[in-house]
Amino acid sequence: MIYLDHNATTPVRPEVLDALLPWLREGYGNPNSVYALGQKARAAVERAREQVAALLGAADASEIVFTSGGSESDVLGIGGAAWQAHDESKGLRRKIVSTRIEHDAVRALLTQLRRRGFDAAEAPCGPDGITPAAGFSAMIDEATAVVAVMHANNETGALQPVAEIAAAARARGALVHTDAVQSIGKVAIDVKALGVDLLALSGHKLNAPKGVGALYVRRGVRLAPVVTGHQEKNRRGGTENVAGIVGLGVACELAARELSGAAAHALALRRRLEAGVLSISGARLNGHPEKRLPNTAHFSFPGLDGHHLVVALDLEGVCVSSGPACSSGASTPSHVLSAMGVPPALATGSIRVSVGWGTADADVDGFLAVLPKAVERLRAAAVPS
Ligand code: PLP
């Protein structure tokens, strides 16, 4: 099998698995229990908090809140900040400014917040998949509670101007949330340099298990909790997922140590992959050619159905995606490509290829060996004889 869908999910690294398994086997204490078994689990959770904080450049480990994953971190960050600001301002701050290219986790939340009386505006994005900072910033005003801008897009990998937007938001007293689920471990992230108040990340995009994530909450920022309860300093109720949290911590430490080498490796693979794919007649690359995650490439093939291509590649043992993992299976154009102005006929003929930990030159070679034939077969089938 050739796995080229690391933006959908990643394999758990052996180092991560080795670190977390003892916490499922013998270290099963509740970290909130006072006896030794519980306190050992507490120490493991706090160590992981430090590892996550270090990767993000957070001032203090207490700024990290553990959650069940990227979706929950987005909902707690944006929703929690929106309700808190709304209540503290006695309803004066009831606006959220975001982009047209956010992940569905954010878009679904914005739909819900609109129904509950918030004004949720979405800044347009350019044809390169990047949301221009000037247009976004002009939409932020004194009524804005939260600004939500993803760090890198999950489909095209396009990097967004978070620091510029954050500066504009700060000037107007709005809090800034960034969904960095796709960026963590792929590009350097420093919450202080970005100037964000809230940052979401997810374990399973980072070679840790599914069902664990974290939210960075800048010291002093208060959130209305989504899962109420006393854990995580009243910010997120529920007994901590100790094994998952330990795995996330180790994955963050590995990411911090290996970042520059991993990014260079991913970029070299991606460049070779792009050259091969773009030599197929009609193929085009979507998204900014350079301001992009090093591991992500998104292509369109006019006249093809991306979903059919994904199935054809699967039959050859290659895993890629035709859209965000959650909506794969439907050949409707993605909201991201629509926002970029890619015509529907082209957008539906798209695939996303994403490399990651464990991807080797041989995987790219194998993919490039089967892709042109798969495209040719589908094109031939599409033309009535
Ligand atoms: N945000 C982005 C940009 C994502 O790509 C994803 C997952 O695809 C999520 C949020 C949701 O993360 P999780 O699957 O951990 O809930």
Short mmCIF file of C-alpha atoms and ligand atoms in Angstrom, two decimals:
data_model
loop_
_atom_site.label_atom_id
_atom_site.label_comp_id
_atom_site.label_asym_id
_atom_site.label_seq_id
_atom_site.Cartn_x
_atom_site.Cartn_y
_atom_site.Cartn_z
CA MET A 1 0.00 0.00 0.00
CA ILE A 2 1.15 3.54 -0.75
CA TYR A 3 -0.30 5.97 1.79
CA LEU A 4 -0.37 9.56 0.53
CA ASP A 5 -3.21 11.00 2.62
CA HIS A 6 -1.42 12.32 5.70
CA ASN A 7 -3.73 15.36 5.88
CA ALA A 8 -6.64 12.98 6.52
CA THR A 9 -4.84 11.11 9.28
CA THR A 10 -1.39 9.76 10.09
CA PRO A 11 -0.01 6.46 11.36
CA VAL A 12 0.86 6.35 15.05
CA ARG A 13 4.64 6.33 15.36
CA PRO A 14 6.21 3.40 17.22
CA GLU A 15 7.83 5.77 19.76
CA VAL A 16 4.39 7.23 20.49
CA LEU A 17 2.78 3.81 20.82
CA ASP A 18 5.56 2.56 23.12
CA ALA A 19 5.14 5.62 25.35
CA LEU A 20 1.36 5.41 25.64
CA LEU A 21 0.74 1.67 26.00
CA PRO A 22 1.88 1.41 29.67
CA TRP A 23 -0.77 4.00 30.54
CA LEU A 24 -3.45 1.68 29.18
CA ARG A 25 -1.97 -1.47 30.74
CA GLU A 26 -0.77 -0.73 34.27
CA GLY A 27 -0.87 3.07 34.65
CA TYR A 28 -4.66 3.24 34.50
CA GLY A 29 -5.14 5.52 37.53
CA ASN A 30 -7.42 8.53 37.34
CA PRO A 31 -5.16 11.61 37.29
CA ASN A 32 -7.59 13.31 39.67
CA SER A 33 -7.19 10.62 42.35
CA VAL A 34 -5.03 11.41 45.36
CA TYR A 35 -3.31 8.02 45.75
CA ALA A 36 -0.03 7.15 44.04
CA LEU A 37 -1.54 5.39 41.00
CA GLY A 38 -3.54 8.52 40.20
CA GLN A 39 -0.70 10.90 40.91
CA LYS A 40 1.61 9.01 38.51
CA ALA A 41 -0.99 9.51 35.79
CA ARG A 42 -1.23 13.20 36.78
CA ALA A 43 2.55 13.58 36.42
CA ALA A 44 2.39 11.98 32.95
CA VAL A 45 -0.37 14.38 31.87
CA GLU A 46 1.59 17.38 33.17
CA ARG A 47 4.75 16.24 31.39
CA ALA A 48 2.77 16.01 28.13
CA ARG A 49 1.40 19.50 28.74
CA GLU A 50 4.96 20.79 28.88
CA GLN A 51 5.87 18.96 25.66
CA VAL A 52 2.91 20.50 23.80
CA ALA A 53 3.63 23.95 25.24
CA ALA A 54 7.28 23.72 24.17
CA LEU A 55 6.38 22.88 20.56
CA LEU A 56 4.09 25.92 20.38
CA GLY A 57 6.42 28.35 22.15
CA ALA A 58 3.77 28.93 24.86
CA ALA A 59 4.85 30.98 27.86
CA ASP A 60 3.57 28.41 30.34
CA ALA A 61 2.36 24.79 30.24
CA SER A 62 -0.85 25.85 32.00
CA GLU A 63 -1.85 27.52 28.72
CA ILE A 64 -2.51 24.07 27.20
CA VAL A 65 -5.97 22.48 27.60
CA PHE A 66 -6.37 18.85 26.49
CA THR A 67 -9.43 18.00 24.42
CA SER A 68 -10.77 15.15 22.29
CA GLY A 69 -9.25 16.50 19.06
CA GLY A 70 -9.17 19.31 16.54
CA SER A 71 -12.93 19.73 16.22
CA GLU A 72 -13.45 20.13 19.94
CA SER A 73 -10.47 22.51 20.21
CA ASP A 74 -12.02 24.67 17.48
CA VAL A 75 -15.42 24.64 19.17
CA LEU A 76 -13.97 25.44 22.61
CA GLY A 77 -11.66 28.12 21.23
CA ILE A 78 -14.08 29.96 18.98
CA GLY A 79 -17.38 29.17 20.71
CA GLY A 80 -15.97 29.52 24.22
CA ALA A 81 -14.37 32.87 23.43
CA ALA A 82 -17.43 34.14 21.55
CA TRP A 83 -19.84 33.43 24.40
CA GLN A 84 -17.44 34.78 27.02
CA ALA A 85 -16.88 38.04 25.12
CA HIS A 86 -20.59 38.31 24.38
CA ASP A 87 -21.50 37.95 28.05
CA GLU A 88 -18.71 40.19 29.38
CA SER A 89 -19.63 42.95 26.90
CA LYS A 90 -23.34 42.55 27.76
CA GLY A 91 -24.07 41.53 24.18
CA LEU A 92 -22.15 44.33 22.47
CA ARG A 93 -19.57 41.96 21.00
CA ARG A 94 -21.63 39.57 18.89
CA LYS A 95 -19.63 39.33 15.71
CA ILE A 96 -17.18 36.68 14.49
CA VAL A 97 -14.96 37.21 11.47
CA SER A 98 -13.60 34.12 9.74
CA THR A 99 -12.63 32.92 6.26
CA ARG A 100 -14.48 31.09 3.49
CA ILE A 101 -12.02 28.23 3.60
CA GLU A 102 -12.22 27.02 7.21
CA HIS A 103 -12.60 23.33 8.01
CA ASP A 104 -16.14 22.03 8.44
CA ALA A 105 -15.57 21.82 12.21
CA VAL A 106 -15.44 25.63 12.21
CA ARG A 107 -18.05 26.21 9.51
CA ALA A 108 -20.64 24.08 11.33
CA LEU A 109 -19.99 25.99 14.55
CA LEU A 110 -20.38 29.33 12.77
CA THR A 111 -23.72 28.18 11.35
CA GLN A 112 -24.86 27.30 14.86
CA LEU A 113 -23.63 30.60 16.30
CA ARG A 114 -25.47 32.50 13.55
CA ARG A 115 -28.68 30.75 14.57
CA ARG A 116 -28.01 31.90 18.13
CA GLY A 117 -27.75 35.55 17.14
CA PHE A 118 -24.08 36.03 16.27
CA ASP A 119 -23.12 37.79 13.07
CA ALA A 120 -20.52 35.47 11.49
CA ALA A 121 -18.82 37.03 8.48
CA GLU A 122 -16.45 35.18 6.11
CA ALA A 123 -13.61 37.02 4.38
CA PRO A 124 -13.08 36.09 0.70
CA CYS A 125 -10.02 34.22 -0.43
CA GLY A 126 -7.83 34.77 -3.48
CA PRO A 127 -7.40 32.34 -6.40
CA ASP A 128 -4.20 31.12 -4.74
CA GLY A 129 -6.14 29.86 -1.71
CA ILE A 130 -4.84 32.63 0.57
CA THR A 131 -7.18 35.02 2.39
CA PRO A 132 -5.77 38.55 1.90
CA ALA A 133 -5.05 40.15 5.29
CA ALA A 134 -6.19 43.63 4.25
CA GLY A 135 -9.71 42.59 3.26
CA PHE A 136 -10.06 40.41 6.37
CA SER A 137 -8.78 43.12 8.71
CA ALA A 138 -11.21 45.68 7.29
CA MET A 139 -14.08 43.45 8.42
CA ILE A 140 -12.99 43.49 12.09
CA ASP A 141 -14.67 46.16 14.20
CA GLU A 142 -15.41 47.03 17.83
CA ALA A 143 -18.35 44.60 17.85
CA THR A 144 -16.09 41.67 16.95
CA ALA A 145 -15.75 39.09 19.70
CA VAL A 146 -13.53 36.56 17.92
CA VAL A 147 -11.49 36.34 14.75
CA ALA A 148 -11.01 32.77 13.46
CA VAL A 149 -8.45 32.16 10.73
CA MET A 150 -6.92 28.79 9.98
CA HIS A 151 -3.13 28.58 9.85
CA ALA A 152 -2.98 26.30 6.82
CA ASN A 153 -5.78 24.99 4.69
CA ASN A 154 -6.35 21.23 4.86
CA GLU A 155 -7.12 20.87 1.14
CA THR A 156 -4.59 23.08 -0.64
CA GLY A 157 -2.10 23.53 2.22
CA ALA A 158 -2.14 27.31 1.56
CA LEU A 159 -0.68 29.25 4.51
CA GLN A 160 -2.83 32.13 5.77
CA PRO A 161 -1.53 35.54 7.00
CA VAL A 162 -2.40 34.83 10.64
CA ALA A 163 0.08 37.25 12.24
CA GLU A 164 -1.11 40.24 10.19
CA ILE A 165 -4.76 39.47 10.87
CA ALA A 166 -4.04 38.92 14.58
CA ALA A 167 -2.42 42.36 14.84
CA ALA A 168 -5.53 43.99 13.34
CA ALA A 169 -7.79 42.01 15.69
CA ARG A 170 -5.78 42.99 18.76
CA ALA A 171 -6.06 46.66 17.82
CA ARG A 172 -9.85 46.31 18.00
CA GLY A 173 -9.96 44.24 21.18
CA ALA A 174 -11.04 41.00 19.51
CA LEU A 175 -9.62 37.58 20.44
CA VAL A 176 -7.86 35.52 17.77
CA HIS A 177 -8.27 31.78 17.25
CA THR A 178 -6.23 29.84 14.73
CA ASP A 179 -6.90 26.29 13.60
CA ALA A 180 -3.37 24.94 13.22
CA VAL A 181 -4.46 21.30 12.99
CA GLN A 182 -2.71 20.85 9.63
CA SER A 183 0.36 22.95 10.37
CA ILE A 184 1.64 21.40 13.58
CA GLY A 185 4.72 19.32 12.92
CA LYS A 186 4.92 20.50 9.30
CA VAL A 187 5.97 24.14 9.73
CA ALA A 188 7.33 26.03 12.74
CA ILE A 189 4.62 27.55 14.93
CA ASP A 190 5.20 30.07 17.69
CA VAL A 191 2.07 31.38 19.37
CA LYS A 192 3.82 34.53 20.59
CA ALA A 193 5.19 35.40 17.15
CA LEU A 194 1.76 34.76 15.62
CA GLY A 195 0.09 36.91 18.28
CA VAL A 196 -2.84 34.52 18.70
CA ASP A 197 -4.90 33.97 21.84
CA LEU A 198 -6.13 30.50 20.95
CA LEU A 199 -4.71 27.70 18.79
CA ALA A 200 -6.22 24.31 17.98
CA LEU A 201 -4.27 21.13 17.24
CA SER A 202 -5.12 17.46 16.82
CA GLY A 203 -3.17 14.31 17.74
CA HIS A 204 -4.03 12.16 14.77
CA LYS A 205 -2.59 14.63 12.24
CA LEU A 206 0.70 14.43 14.10
CA ASN A 207 1.40 10.68 14.39
CA ALA A 208 -0.41 10.43 17.75
CA PRO A 209 -3.73 8.61 18.20
CA LYS A 210 -7.20 9.79 17.21
CA GLY A 211 -9.44 11.23 19.92
CA VAL A 212 -6.92 13.54 21.55
CA GLY A 213 -6.07 17.16 20.86
CA ALA A 214 -5.19 20.39 22.58
CA LEU A 215 -6.16 24.03 22.69
CA TYR A 216 -3.60 26.72 23.50
CA VAL A 217 -5.29 29.41 25.60
CA ARG A 218 -3.13 32.47 26.20
CA ARG A 219 -2.78 33.24 29.90
CA GLY A 220 -5.56 35.57 31.04
CA VAL A 221 -7.99 34.60 28.26
CA ARG A 222 -11.24 33.29 29.67
CA LEU A 223 -13.55 30.89 27.87
CA ALA A 224 -17.12 29.80 28.47
CA PRO A 225 -16.57 26.00 28.73
CA VAL A 226 -18.25 23.73 26.23
CA VAL A 227 -17.84 20.53 28.26
CA THR A 228 -18.48 21.79 31.77
CA GLY A 229 -16.63 20.20 34.69
CA HIS A 230 -13.73 20.85 37.03
CA GLN A 231 -10.92 19.17 35.07
CA GLU A 232 -8.35 21.16 33.09
CA LYS A 233 -8.79 24.08 35.53
CA ASN A 234 -12.53 24.25 34.81
CA ARG A 235 -11.86 24.76 31.12
CA ARG A 236 -12.79 21.24 29.93
CA GLY A 237 -14.62 18.69 32.04
CA GLY A 238 -14.06 14.95 31.78
CA THR A 239 -11.43 12.51 33.04
CA GLU A 240 -8.30 13.08 31.00
CA ASN A 241 -7.42 10.59 28.22
CA VAL A 242 -4.07 9.83 29.87
CA ALA A 243 -2.68 7.43 27.26
CA GLY A 244 -3.75 9.65 24.36
CA ILE A 245 -2.32 12.73 26.08
CA VAL A 246 1.01 10.97 26.74
CA GLY A 247 1.08 9.99 23.03
CA LEU A 248 0.35 13.55 21.97
CA GLY A 249 3.13 14.86 24.21
CA VAL A 250 5.70 12.48 22.74
CA ALA A 251 4.53 13.26 19.20
CA CYS A 252 5.02 16.98 19.91
CA GLU A 253 8.49 16.40 21.29
CA LEU A 254 9.45 14.35 18.22
CA ALA A 255 7.96 17.02 15.95
CA ALA A 256 9.97 19.77 17.67
CA ARG A 257 13.18 17.78 17.35
CA GLU A 258 12.69 16.70 13.75
CA LEU A 259 10.82 19.64 12.25
CA SER A 260 13.39 21.10 9.88
CA GLY A 261 14.54 17.72 8.55
CA ALA A 262 10.98 16.47 8.16
CA ALA A 263 9.89 19.63 6.33
CA ALA A 264 12.83 19.47 3.93
CA HIS A 265 12.16 15.78 3.24
CA ALA A 266 8.45 16.45 2.62
CA LEU A 267 9.24 19.35 0.30
CA ALA A 268 11.67 17.29 -1.77
CA LEU A 269 9.07 14.52 -2.15
CA ARG A 270 6.34 17.01 -3.00
CA ARG A 271 8.41 18.78 -5.65
CA ARG A 272 9.19 15.50 -7.40
CA LEU A 273 5.59 14.41 -7.11
CA GLU A 274 4.33 17.72 -8.55
CA ALA A 275 6.71 17.59 -11.48
CA GLY A 276 5.48 14.09 -12.30
CA VAL A 277 1.78 14.87 -11.97
CA LEU A 278 1.97 18.15 -13.91
CA SER A 279 3.55 16.33 -16.84
CA ILE A 280 0.13 14.68 -17.40
CA SER A 281 -1.73 16.66 -20.06
CA GLY A 282 -4.31 19.08 -18.63
CA ALA A 283 -3.24 18.58 -14.98
CA ARG A 284 -3.07 21.73 -12.88
CA LEU A 285 -1.97 22.58 -9.36
CA ASN A 286 -4.42 24.36 -7.03
CA GLY A 287 -3.22 26.78 -4.38
CA HIS A 288 -0.24 29.06 -4.01
CA PRO A 289 2.87 27.50 -5.61
CA GLU A 290 5.12 28.35 -2.65
CA LYS A 291 3.18 29.65 0.39
CA ARG A 292 1.98 26.18 1.20
CA LEU A 293 2.58 23.34 3.64
CA PRO A 294 5.62 21.40 2.43
CA ASN A 295 3.68 18.12 2.37
CA THR A 296 0.50 19.04 0.47
CA ALA A 297 -0.32 19.17 -3.24
CA HIS A 298 -3.78 19.56 -4.74
CA PHE A 299 -4.41 18.81 -8.42
CA SER A 300 -7.28 19.12 -10.89
CA PHE A 301 -7.75 17.04 -14.04
CA PRO A 302 -10.32 18.60 -16.39
CA GLY A 303 -13.14 16.25 -17.36
CA LEU A 304 -12.44 13.72 -14.60
CA ASP A 305 -14.35 12.90 -11.44
CA GLY A 306 -11.93 13.09 -8.51
CA HIS A 307 -13.88 10.46 -6.60
CA HIS A 308 -13.56 7.99 -9.49
CA LEU A 309 -9.84 8.69 -9.62
CA VAL A 310 -9.49 8.02 -5.90
CA VAL A 311 -11.27 4.67 -6.34
CA ALA A 312 -9.11 3.80 -9.39
CA LEU A 313 -5.96 4.58 -7.40
CA ASP A 314 -7.22 2.58 -4.44
CA LEU A 315 -7.52 -0.46 -6.72
CA GLU A 316 -3.81 0.03 -7.42
CA GLY A 317 -3.07 0.22 -3.67
CA VAL A 318 -2.66 4.01 -3.46
CA CYS A 319 -4.51 6.13 -0.87
CA VAL A 320 -5.16 9.78 -1.77
CA SER A 321 -8.20 11.97 -1.18
CA SER A 322 -10.70 13.72 -3.43
CA GLY A 323 -11.68 16.27 -0.81
CA PRO A 324 -11.81 16.69 2.94
CA ALA A 325 -11.90 13.18 4.46
CA CYS A 326 -15.29 13.74 6.04
CA SER A 327 -16.97 14.56 2.72
CA SER A 328 -15.04 12.10 0.55
CA GLY A 329 -17.46 10.01 -1.42
CA ALA A 330 -19.44 12.99 -2.66
CA SER A 331 -18.36 14.53 -5.97
CA THR A 332 -19.60 18.00 -5.07
CA PRO A 333 -17.01 20.74 -5.48
CA SER A 334 -15.35 21.60 -2.20
CA HIS A 335 -16.19 24.95 -0.57
CA VAL A 336 -12.47 25.75 -0.58
CA LEU A 337 -12.07 25.40 -4.34
CA SER A 338 -15.35 27.29 -4.88
CA ALA A 339 -14.04 30.13 -2.69
CA MET A 340 -10.88 30.20 -4.84
CA GLY A 341 -13.02 30.58 -7.95
CA VAL A 342 -12.10 27.18 -9.42
CA PRO A 343 -14.92 26.34 -11.87
CA PRO A 344 -17.12 23.42 -10.66
CA ALA A 345 -16.20 21.22 -13.66
CA LEU A 346 -12.55 21.50 -12.71
CA ALA A 347 -13.09 21.38 -8.94
CA THR A 348 -14.91 18.03 -9.10
CA GLY A 349 -11.94 16.51 -10.92
CA SER A 350 -9.53 17.08 -8.04
CA ILE A 351 -7.34 15.03 -5.76
CA ARG A 352 -5.24 15.95 -2.74
CA VAL A 353 -1.93 14.20 -2.20
CA SER A 354 -0.21 14.62 1.17
CA VAL A 355 3.05 13.03 2.26
CA GLY A 356 4.29 12.61 5.83
CA TRP A 357 6.29 10.61 8.32
CA GLY A 358 7.33 7.34 6.68
CA THR A 359 6.75 8.46 3.07
CA ALA A 360 9.70 7.36 0.94
CA ASP A 361 10.91 8.12 -2.58
CA ALA A 362 9.60 4.70 -3.60
CA ASP A 363 6.05 5.77 -2.63
CA VAL A 364 6.23 8.77 -4.95
CA ASP A 365 7.64 6.57 -7.72
CA GLY A 366 4.88 4.00 -7.21
CA PHE A 367 2.20 6.71 -7.31
CA LEU A 368 3.64 8.30 -10.44
CA ALA A 369 3.79 4.90 -12.10
CA VAL A 370 0.05 4.26 -11.72
CA LEU A 371 -1.47 7.76 -11.89
CA PRO A 372 -1.08 8.51 -15.64
CA LYS A 373 -2.63 5.15 -16.58
CA ALA A 374 -5.52 5.66 -14.16
CA VAL A 375 -6.18 9.15 -15.59
CA GLU A 376 -5.97 7.79 -19.16
CA ARG A 377 -8.40 4.94 -18.42
CA LEU A 378 -10.94 7.28 -16.82
CA ARG A 379 -10.64 9.76 -19.69
CA ALA A 380 -11.19 6.99 -22.21
CA ALA A 381 -14.22 5.75 -20.27
CA ALA A 382 -15.66 9.30 -20.14
CA VAL A 383 -15.59 9.70 -23.97
CA PRO A 384 -18.43 7.79 -25.67
CA SER A 385 -17.10 5.67 -28.56
N1 PLP B 1 -9.31 21.48 11.38
C1 PLP B 1 -8.67 21.07 10.29
C2 PLP B 1 -7.97 22.09 9.44
C3 PLP B 1 -8.64 19.73 9.93
O1 PLP B 1 -8.00 19.35 8.81
C4 PLP B 1 -9.33 18.79 10.75
C5 PLP B 1 -9.38 17.36 10.37
O2 PLP B 1 -9.39 17.03 9.20
C6 PLP B 1 -9.97 19.26 11.90
C7 PLP B 1 -9.95 20.60 12.18
C8 PLP B 1 -10.68 18.32 12.83
O3 PLP B 1 -9.78 17.59 13.62
P1 PLP B 1 -10.24 16.26 14.36
O4 PLP B 1 -10.39 15.20 13.29
O5 PLP B 1 -9.14 15.93 15.32
O6 PLP B 1 -11.51 16.56 15.06
#
